Amino acid sequence: MKIAIACDHGGYPLKDALMQVIASMGHEVVDLGAHSYDANDDYPDFARYIGQALQHGQVDKGVLLCGSGVGACIAANKQTGVRASVCHDVYSAHQGVEHDAMNVLCLGSRIIGPQLAEDLVRAFVSASFSGEERHNRRLEKVNALEKAG
Ligand code: RB5
């Protein structure tokens, strides 16, 4: 799979280590920045880069980092076809993909440490949507909400 990763300055401390984790799992990492620490950068810009990469089919999933994960998640979910969530527990990191087709994992580097972040990314990247009828039905309803605006 191709996995995008992006962060603002709040998420920057986790990015390099998580890129290595994804690569070590045999996936291609698409690094959408930030490429250096800039205390004045803004998380919506990085949410947009991941959203566009998903919308254009350039990546299969994204990992988006900010200080808490919250701002990144809010911004990511404004974009059509993006289903993002902050998951700071391993169950949600895989169940969100399996049941809800989550395609962006948002993490807060001021909240969690590098080992938990690695476990969360491993769970997220390894998980697949179940395709079960009840999950498809719910996904269609979520898509209808998105279309309704
Ligand atoms: C940046 O200082 C911080 O506000 C941002 O990374 C994030 O935590 C927002 O939710």
Short mmCIF file of N, CA and C and ligand atoms in Angstrom, two decimals:
data_model
loop_
_atom_site.label_atom_id
_atom_site.label_comp_id
_atom_site.label_asym_id
_atom_site.label_seq_id
_atom_site.Cartn_x
_atom_site.Cartn_y
_atom_site.Cartn_z
N MET A 1 0.84 -1.20 0.00
CA MET A 1 0.00 0.00 0.00
C MET A 1 0.87 1.24 0.00
N LYS A 2 0.25 2.34 -0.40
CA LYS A 2 0.91 3.64 -0.28
C LYS A 2 0.26 4.38 0.88
N ILE A 3 1.08 4.82 1.80
CA ILE A 3 0.59 5.49 3.01
C ILE A 3 1.20 6.89 3.06
N ALA A 4 0.33 7.90 3.06
CA ALA A 4 0.82 9.28 3.22
C ALA A 4 1.01 9.59 4.70
N ILE A 5 1.97 10.44 4.97
CA ILE A 5 2.14 10.95 6.33
C ILE A 5 2.37 12.45 6.23
N ALA A 6 1.78 13.18 7.17
CA ALA A 6 1.97 14.63 7.19
C ALA A 6 1.79 15.12 8.62
N CYS A 7 2.37 16.27 8.92
CA CYS A 7 2.30 16.80 10.28
C CYS A 7 2.51 18.31 10.25
N ASP A 8 1.97 18.97 11.27
CA ASP A 8 2.39 20.34 11.54
C ASP A 8 3.52 20.30 12.56
N HIS A 9 3.89 21.46 13.08
CA HIS A 9 4.99 21.49 14.06
C HIS A 9 4.65 20.71 15.32
N GLY A 10 3.34 20.67 15.69
CA GLY A 10 2.95 19.94 16.88
C GLY A 10 3.18 18.44 16.74
N GLY A 11 3.01 17.94 15.53
CA GLY A 11 3.19 16.51 15.28
C GLY A 11 4.57 16.12 14.81
N TYR A 12 5.37 17.12 14.51
CA TYR A 12 6.68 16.88 13.89
C TYR A 12 7.57 15.89 14.67
N PRO A 13 7.57 15.92 15.99
CA PRO A 13 8.47 15.01 16.72
C PRO A 13 8.23 13.52 16.46
N LEU A 14 7.02 13.15 16.03
CA LEU A 14 6.73 11.72 15.80
C LEU A 14 6.95 11.29 14.35
N LYS A 15 7.07 12.24 13.44
CA LYS A 15 6.94 11.88 12.02
C LYS A 15 8.02 10.92 11.52
N ASP A 16 9.27 11.22 11.77
CA ASP A 16 10.34 10.40 11.19
C ASP A 16 10.26 8.96 11.68
N ALA A 17 10.03 8.79 12.96
CA ALA A 17 9.97 7.43 13.51
C ALA A 17 8.81 6.66 12.89
N LEU A 18 7.68 7.33 12.69
CA LEU A 18 6.52 6.64 12.13
C LEU A 18 6.71 6.32 10.64
N MET A 19 7.45 7.16 9.95
CA MET A 19 7.78 6.84 8.55
C MET A 19 8.59 5.55 8.49
N GLN A 20 9.51 5.41 9.42
CA GLN A 20 10.33 4.19 9.45
C GLN A 20 9.49 2.96 9.78
N VAL A 21 8.53 3.13 10.67
CA VAL A 21 7.64 2.02 11.03
C VAL A 21 6.87 1.56 9.79
N ILE A 22 6.29 2.51 9.07
CA ILE A 22 5.48 2.16 7.90
C ILE A 22 6.35 1.48 6.83
N ALA A 23 7.53 2.03 6.62
CA ALA A 23 8.44 1.44 5.63
C ALA A 23 8.85 0.03 6.05
N SER A 24 9.08 -0.17 7.35
CA SER A 24 9.50 -1.49 7.83
C SER A 24 8.39 -2.53 7.67
N MET A 25 7.14 -2.07 7.51
CA MET A 25 6.02 -2.99 7.28
C MET A 25 5.90 -3.35 5.80
N GLY A 26 6.76 -2.77 4.96
CA GLY A 26 6.77 -3.10 3.55
C GLY A 26 5.89 -2.20 2.71
N HIS A 27 5.47 -1.07 3.27
CA HIS A 27 4.62 -0.14 2.52
C HIS A 27 5.44 1.05 2.03
N GLU A 28 4.91 1.69 0.99
CA GLU A 28 5.55 2.90 0.48
C GLU A 28 5.04 4.11 1.27
N VAL A 29 5.97 4.90 1.77
CA VAL A 29 5.60 6.09 2.53
C VAL A 29 5.67 7.31 1.62
N VAL A 30 4.59 8.08 1.61
CA VAL A 30 4.57 9.33 0.85
C VAL A 30 4.63 10.47 1.86
N ASP A 31 5.75 11.14 1.91
CA ASP A 31 6.00 12.18 2.92
C ASP A 31 5.50 13.53 2.40
N LEU A 32 4.42 14.02 3.02
CA LEU A 32 3.80 15.28 2.57
C LEU A 32 4.15 16.44 3.49
N GLY A 33 5.22 16.29 4.24
CA GLY A 33 5.70 17.37 5.11
C GLY A 33 5.07 17.29 6.49
N ALA A 34 5.39 18.20 7.33
CA ALA A 34 6.40 19.24 7.17
C ALA A 34 7.79 18.62 7.07
N HIS A 35 8.65 19.25 6.28
CA HIS A 35 9.98 18.69 6.08
C HIS A 35 11.00 19.27 7.04
N SER A 36 10.58 20.24 7.81
CA SER A 36 11.43 20.77 8.88
C SER A 36 10.50 21.39 9.93
N TYR A 37 11.04 21.63 11.10
CA TYR A 37 10.22 22.21 12.18
C TYR A 37 9.98 23.69 11.91
N ASP A 38 8.71 24.06 11.86
CA ASP A 38 8.34 25.47 11.67
C ASP A 38 7.18 25.78 12.61
N ALA A 39 7.47 26.50 13.67
CA ALA A 39 6.46 26.78 14.70
C ALA A 39 5.29 27.58 14.15
N ASN A 40 5.42 28.14 12.96
CA ASN A 40 4.34 28.95 12.38
C ASN A 40 3.54 28.21 11.33
N ASP A 41 3.81 26.93 11.13
CA ASP A 41 3.00 26.23 10.12
C ASP A 41 1.63 25.88 10.70
N ASP A 42 0.69 25.52 9.81
CA ASP A 42 -0.72 25.36 10.19
C ASP A 42 -1.23 23.98 9.78
N TYR A 43 -1.85 23.27 10.74
CA TYR A 43 -2.28 21.90 10.47
C TYR A 43 -3.29 21.76 9.31
N PRO A 44 -4.17 22.75 9.04
CA PRO A 44 -5.09 22.53 7.91
C PRO A 44 -4.37 22.34 6.57
N ASP A 45 -3.21 22.96 6.43
CA ASP A 45 -2.46 22.79 5.18
C ASP A 45 -2.04 21.33 4.98
N PHE A 46 -1.64 20.72 6.07
CA PHE A 46 -1.17 19.33 5.96
C PHE A 46 -2.34 18.36 5.83
N ALA A 47 -3.45 18.72 6.48
CA ALA A 47 -4.67 17.93 6.29
C ALA A 47 -5.09 17.96 4.82
N ARG A 48 -4.92 19.11 4.20
CA ARG A 48 -5.28 19.26 2.78
C ARG A 48 -4.39 18.39 1.89
N TYR A 49 -3.10 18.36 2.19
CA TYR A 49 -2.19 17.55 1.37
C TYR A 49 -2.61 16.07 1.41
N ILE A 50 -2.95 15.60 2.61
CA ILE A 50 -3.37 14.19 2.73
C ILE A 50 -4.71 13.98 2.03
N GLY A 51 -5.63 14.92 2.22
CA GLY A 51 -6.94 14.79 1.58
C GLY A 51 -6.83 14.73 0.07
N GLN A 52 -6.01 15.59 -0.48
CA GLN A 52 -5.84 15.60 -1.94
C GLN A 52 -5.20 14.30 -2.42
N ALA A 53 -4.24 13.81 -1.69
CA ALA A 53 -3.57 12.57 -2.10
C ALA A 53 -4.58 11.41 -2.10
N LEU A 54 -5.48 11.39 -1.12
CA LEU A 54 -6.51 10.35 -1.09
C LEU A 54 -7.50 10.55 -2.23
N GLN A 55 -7.94 11.78 -2.42
CA GLN A 55 -8.95 12.06 -3.45
C GLN A 55 -8.43 11.74 -4.85
N HIS A 56 -7.14 11.92 -5.07
CA HIS A 56 -6.55 11.65 -6.38
C HIS A 56 -6.07 10.21 -6.52
N GLY A 57 -6.34 9.40 -5.49
CA GLY A 57 -5.95 8.00 -5.57
C GLY A 57 -4.46 7.76 -5.51
N GLN A 58 -3.73 8.76 -5.01
CA GLN A 58 -2.27 8.62 -4.95
C GLN A 58 -1.82 7.79 -3.76
N VAL A 59 -2.67 7.70 -2.74
CA VAL A 59 -2.37 6.90 -1.55
C VAL A 59 -3.62 6.14 -1.13
N ASP A 60 -3.40 5.11 -0.32
CA ASP A 60 -4.52 4.30 0.18
C ASP A 60 -5.01 4.78 1.54
N LYS A 61 -4.09 5.26 2.34
CA LYS A 61 -4.41 5.71 3.70
C LYS A 61 -3.46 6.85 4.05
N GLY A 62 -3.81 7.56 5.15
CA GLY A 62 -2.93 8.63 5.61
C GLY A 62 -2.79 8.63 7.12
N VAL A 63 -1.64 9.09 7.57
CA VAL A 63 -1.37 9.31 8.99
C VAL A 63 -1.08 10.80 9.14
N LEU A 64 -1.87 11.46 10.00
CA LEU A 64 -1.80 12.91 10.12
C LEU A 64 -1.53 13.27 11.58
N LEU A 65 -0.49 14.04 11.80
CA LEU A 65 -0.02 14.32 13.16
C LEU A 65 -0.13 15.80 13.46
N CYS A 66 -0.64 16.10 14.66
CA CYS A 66 -0.54 17.46 15.18
C CYS A 66 -0.30 17.33 16.68
N GLY A 67 -0.49 18.41 17.42
CA GLY A 67 -0.18 18.34 18.84
C GLY A 67 -1.12 17.41 19.60
N SER A 68 -2.40 17.56 19.34
CA SER A 68 -3.40 16.74 20.02
C SER A 68 -4.04 15.70 19.10
N GLY A 69 -3.93 15.90 17.80
CA GLY A 69 -4.66 15.10 16.81
C GLY A 69 -6.01 15.72 16.47
N VAL A 70 -6.49 16.63 17.29
CA VAL A 70 -7.87 17.12 17.15
C VAL A 70 -8.02 18.08 15.96
N GLY A 71 -7.17 19.09 15.92
CA GLY A 71 -7.28 20.05 14.82
C GLY A 71 -7.10 19.38 13.48
N ALA A 72 -6.12 18.50 13.40
CA ALA A 72 -5.85 17.77 12.16
C ALA A 72 -7.07 16.97 11.74
N CYS A 73 -7.71 16.34 12.72
CA CYS A 73 -8.88 15.50 12.44
C CYS A 73 -10.06 16.34 11.95
N ILE A 74 -10.29 17.45 12.60
CA ILE A 74 -11.39 18.34 12.18
C ILE A 74 -11.16 18.79 10.74
N ALA A 75 -9.95 19.23 10.45
CA ALA A 75 -9.65 19.72 9.10
C ALA A 75 -9.75 18.60 8.07
N ALA A 76 -9.23 17.45 8.41
CA ALA A 76 -9.23 16.33 7.46
C ALA A 76 -10.66 15.96 7.08
N ASN A 77 -11.55 15.93 8.07
CA ASN A 77 -12.92 15.48 7.82
C ASN A 77 -13.78 16.47 7.04
N LYS A 78 -13.26 17.66 6.78
CA LYS A 78 -13.99 18.62 5.93
C LYS A 78 -13.90 18.25 4.46
N GLN A 79 -13.07 17.26 4.14
CA GLN A 79 -12.79 16.95 2.74
C GLN A 79 -13.55 15.70 2.30
N THR A 80 -14.12 15.79 1.10
CA THR A 80 -14.89 14.68 0.56
C THR A 80 -14.06 13.40 0.50
N GLY A 81 -14.63 12.34 1.01
CA GLY A 81 -13.97 11.04 0.92
C GLY A 81 -12.98 10.76 2.01
N VAL A 82 -12.77 11.75 2.87
CA VAL A 82 -11.84 11.54 3.99
C VAL A 82 -12.65 11.11 5.21
N ARG A 83 -12.21 10.03 5.83
CA ARG A 83 -12.82 9.54 7.08
C ARG A 83 -11.68 9.41 8.09
N ALA A 84 -11.54 10.47 8.87
CA ALA A 84 -10.40 10.57 9.79
C ALA A 84 -10.88 10.47 11.22
N SER A 85 -10.01 9.96 12.07
CA SER A 85 -10.31 9.96 13.51
C SER A 85 -9.03 10.00 14.32
N VAL A 86 -9.13 10.64 15.46
CA VAL A 86 -8.07 10.52 16.47
C VAL A 86 -8.28 9.18 17.16
N CYS A 87 -7.27 8.35 17.15
CA CYS A 87 -7.33 7.07 17.88
C CYS A 87 -6.07 6.95 18.72
N HIS A 88 -6.25 7.03 20.01
CA HIS A 88 -5.11 6.86 20.91
C HIS A 88 -5.21 5.55 21.69
N ASP A 89 -6.05 4.65 21.16
CA ASP A 89 -6.07 3.27 21.69
C ASP A 89 -6.03 2.33 20.49
N VAL A 90 -5.39 1.19 20.71
CA VAL A 90 -5.13 0.27 19.59
C VAL A 90 -6.42 -0.33 19.02
N TYR A 91 -7.39 -0.60 19.88
CA TYR A 91 -8.65 -1.18 19.39
C TYR A 91 -9.29 -0.26 18.34
N SER A 92 -9.40 1.01 18.68
CA SER A 92 -10.04 1.94 17.74
C SER A 92 -9.22 2.10 16.46
N ALA A 93 -7.92 2.02 16.58
CA ALA A 93 -7.04 2.22 15.41
C ALA A 93 -7.26 1.16 14.34
N HIS A 94 -7.64 -0.07 14.75
CA HIS A 94 -7.95 -1.07 13.71
C HIS A 94 -9.45 -1.20 13.48
N GLN A 95 -10.23 -1.09 14.55
CA GLN A 95 -11.69 -1.25 14.39
C GLN A 95 -12.26 -0.11 13.55
N GLY A 96 -11.64 1.08 13.63
CA GLY A 96 -12.11 2.20 12.82
C GLY A 96 -11.97 1.93 11.33
N VAL A 97 -10.97 1.18 10.97
CA VAL A 97 -10.80 0.78 9.56
C VAL A 97 -11.77 -0.34 9.23
N GLU A 98 -11.84 -1.34 10.10
CA GLU A 98 -12.62 -2.55 9.83
C GLU A 98 -14.11 -2.25 9.72
N HIS A 99 -14.63 -1.41 10.60
CA HIS A 99 -16.07 -1.14 10.62
C HIS A 99 -16.44 0.15 9.90
N ASP A 100 -15.58 1.17 9.99
CA ASP A 100 -15.97 2.52 9.57
C ASP A 100 -15.19 3.02 8.35
N ALA A 101 -14.33 2.17 7.81
CA ALA A 101 -13.53 2.56 6.63
C ALA A 101 -12.71 3.82 6.89
N MET A 102 -12.29 4.00 8.12
CA MET A 102 -11.39 5.13 8.43
C MET A 102 -10.17 5.07 7.50
N ASN A 103 -9.89 6.20 6.87
CA ASN A 103 -8.72 6.19 5.97
C ASN A 103 -7.63 7.19 6.39
N VAL A 104 -7.87 7.93 7.46
CA VAL A 104 -6.81 8.78 8.01
C VAL A 104 -6.77 8.60 9.52
N LEU A 105 -5.62 8.25 10.01
CA LEU A 105 -5.38 8.13 11.45
C LEU A 105 -4.72 9.42 11.93
N CYS A 106 -5.35 10.07 12.89
CA CYS A 106 -4.81 11.32 13.44
C CYS A 106 -4.24 11.03 14.83
N LEU A 107 -3.05 11.51 15.06
CA LEU A 107 -2.38 11.29 16.34
C LEU A 107 -1.86 12.61 16.90
N GLY A 108 -1.85 12.69 18.22
CA GLY A 108 -1.34 13.88 18.89
C GLY A 108 -0.02 13.59 19.57
N SER A 109 1.01 14.21 19.07
CA SER A 109 2.34 13.87 19.61
C SER A 109 2.59 14.51 20.97
N ARG A 110 1.69 15.40 21.40
CA ARG A 110 1.82 15.92 22.77
C ARG A 110 1.07 15.04 23.77
N ILE A 111 0.37 14.04 23.25
CA ILE A 111 -0.48 13.20 24.10
C ILE A 111 0.11 11.81 24.28
N ILE A 112 0.63 11.26 23.18
CA ILE A 112 1.12 9.88 23.23
C ILE A 112 2.62 9.84 22.95
N GLY A 113 3.26 8.78 23.41
CA GLY A 113 4.68 8.60 23.18
C GLY A 113 4.96 7.78 21.94
N PRO A 114 6.22 7.65 21.59
CA PRO A 114 6.58 6.99 20.33
C PRO A 114 6.21 5.52 20.26
N GLN A 115 6.23 4.81 21.39
CA GLN A 115 5.92 3.37 21.30
C GLN A 115 4.43 3.14 21.05
N LEU A 116 3.60 3.89 21.77
CA LEU A 116 2.16 3.76 21.51
C LEU A 116 1.84 4.22 20.09
N ALA A 117 2.48 5.28 19.65
CA ALA A 117 2.23 5.76 18.28
C ALA A 117 2.57 4.66 17.27
N GLU A 118 3.66 3.96 17.50
CA GLU A 118 4.04 2.86 16.59
C GLU A 118 2.96 1.78 16.60
N ASP A 119 2.50 1.38 17.78
CA ASP A 119 1.47 0.33 17.87
C ASP A 119 0.19 0.77 17.16
N LEU A 120 -0.17 2.03 17.31
CA LEU A 120 -1.38 2.55 16.68
C LEU A 120 -1.25 2.53 15.16
N VAL A 121 -0.10 2.97 14.67
CA VAL A 121 0.11 2.98 13.22
C VAL A 121 0.14 1.56 12.67
N ARG A 122 0.76 0.65 13.37
CA ARG A 122 0.77 -0.75 12.91
C ARG A 122 -0.65 -1.30 12.83
N ALA A 123 -1.46 -1.02 13.85
CA ALA A 123 -2.84 -1.52 13.86
C ALA A 123 -3.65 -0.91 12.72
N PHE A 124 -3.49 0.39 12.52
CA PHE A 124 -4.22 1.10 11.46
C PHE A 124 -3.82 0.60 10.07
N VAL A 125 -2.53 0.52 9.84
CA VAL A 125 -2.04 0.15 8.50
C VAL A 125 -2.40 -1.30 8.17
N SER A 126 -2.39 -2.17 9.17
CA SER A 126 -2.64 -3.59 8.92
C SER A 126 -4.12 -3.92 8.73
N ALA A 127 -4.98 -3.02 9.16
CA ALA A 127 -6.42 -3.33 9.14
C ALA A 127 -7.03 -3.10 7.77
N SER A 128 -8.11 -3.86 7.49
CA SER A 128 -8.88 -3.71 6.24
C SER A 128 -10.36 -3.57 6.56
N PHE A 129 -11.05 -2.86 5.69
CA PHE A 129 -12.51 -2.72 5.84
C PHE A 129 -13.16 -4.10 5.71
N SER A 130 -14.11 -4.38 6.58
CA SER A 130 -14.71 -5.72 6.61
C SER A 130 -15.52 -6.03 5.36
N GLY A 131 -16.17 -5.00 4.81
CA GLY A 131 -17.05 -5.22 3.66
C GLY A 131 -18.37 -5.86 4.05
N GLU A 132 -18.60 -6.06 5.34
CA GLU A 132 -19.86 -6.68 5.78
C GLU A 132 -21.04 -5.76 5.45
N GLU A 133 -22.19 -6.40 5.21
CA GLU A 133 -23.37 -5.64 4.77
C GLU A 133 -23.69 -4.50 5.72
N ARG A 134 -23.65 -4.77 7.02
CA ARG A 134 -24.03 -3.73 7.99
C ARG A 134 -23.05 -2.56 7.95
N HIS A 135 -21.77 -2.88 7.67
CA HIS A 135 -20.77 -1.80 7.63
C HIS A 135 -20.89 -1.02 6.32
N ASN A 136 -21.18 -1.73 5.24
CA ASN A 136 -21.43 -1.03 3.96
C ASN A 136 -22.65 -0.13 4.07
N ARG A 137 -23.69 -0.64 4.72
CA ARG A 137 -24.93 0.16 4.86
C ARG A 137 -24.64 1.45 5.62
N ARG A 138 -23.86 1.31 6.69
CA ARG A 138 -23.55 2.50 7.51
C ARG A 138 -22.65 3.47 6.75
N LEU A 139 -21.71 2.91 5.99
CA LEU A 139 -20.82 3.75 5.19
C LEU A 139 -21.62 4.54 4.15
N GLU A 140 -22.61 3.87 3.54
CA GLU A 140 -23.46 4.57 2.56
C GLU A 140 -24.23 5.72 3.24
N LYS A 141 -24.65 5.49 4.47
CA LYS A 141 -25.36 6.57 5.19
C LYS A 141 -24.41 7.72 5.53
N VAL A 142 -23.18 7.39 5.87
CA VAL A 142 -22.18 8.42 6.13
C VAL A 142 -21.93 9.20 4.84
N ASN A 143 -21.82 8.49 3.73
CA ASN A 143 -21.60 9.17 2.45
C ASN A 143 -22.77 10.09 2.10
N ALA A 144 -23.97 9.66 2.46
CA ALA A 144 -25.16 10.50 2.21
C ALA A 144 -25.10 11.78 3.04
N LEU A 145 -24.62 11.66 4.27
CA LEU A 145 -24.45 12.86 5.11
C LEU A 145 -23.47 13.83 4.46
N GLU A 146 -22.40 13.27 3.91
CA GLU A 146 -21.39 14.10 3.27
C GLU A 146 -21.99 14.83 2.07
N LYS A 147 -22.77 14.11 1.27
CA LYS A 147 -23.40 14.73 0.09
C LYS A 147 -24.41 15.80 0.48
N ALA A 148 -25.10 15.58 1.62
CA ALA A 148 -26.13 16.53 2.05
C ALA A 148 -25.52 17.87 2.47
N GLY A 149 -24.24 17.85 2.84
CA GLY A 149 -23.52 19.09 3.16
C GLY A 149 -23.81 19.62 4.55
C1 RB5 B 1 -0.14 23.63 17.19
O1 RB5 B 1 0.47 24.39 18.15
C2 RB5 B 1 -1.34 22.87 17.74
O2 RB5 B 1 -2.36 23.75 18.07
C3 RB5 B 1 -1.79 21.86 16.73
O3 RB5 B 1 -0.74 21.00 16.43
C4 RB5 B 1 -2.90 20.91 17.16
O4 RB5 B 1 -2.69 20.43 18.44
C5 RB5 B 1 -4.27 21.34 16.97
O5 RB5 B 1 -5.19 20.55 17.24
#
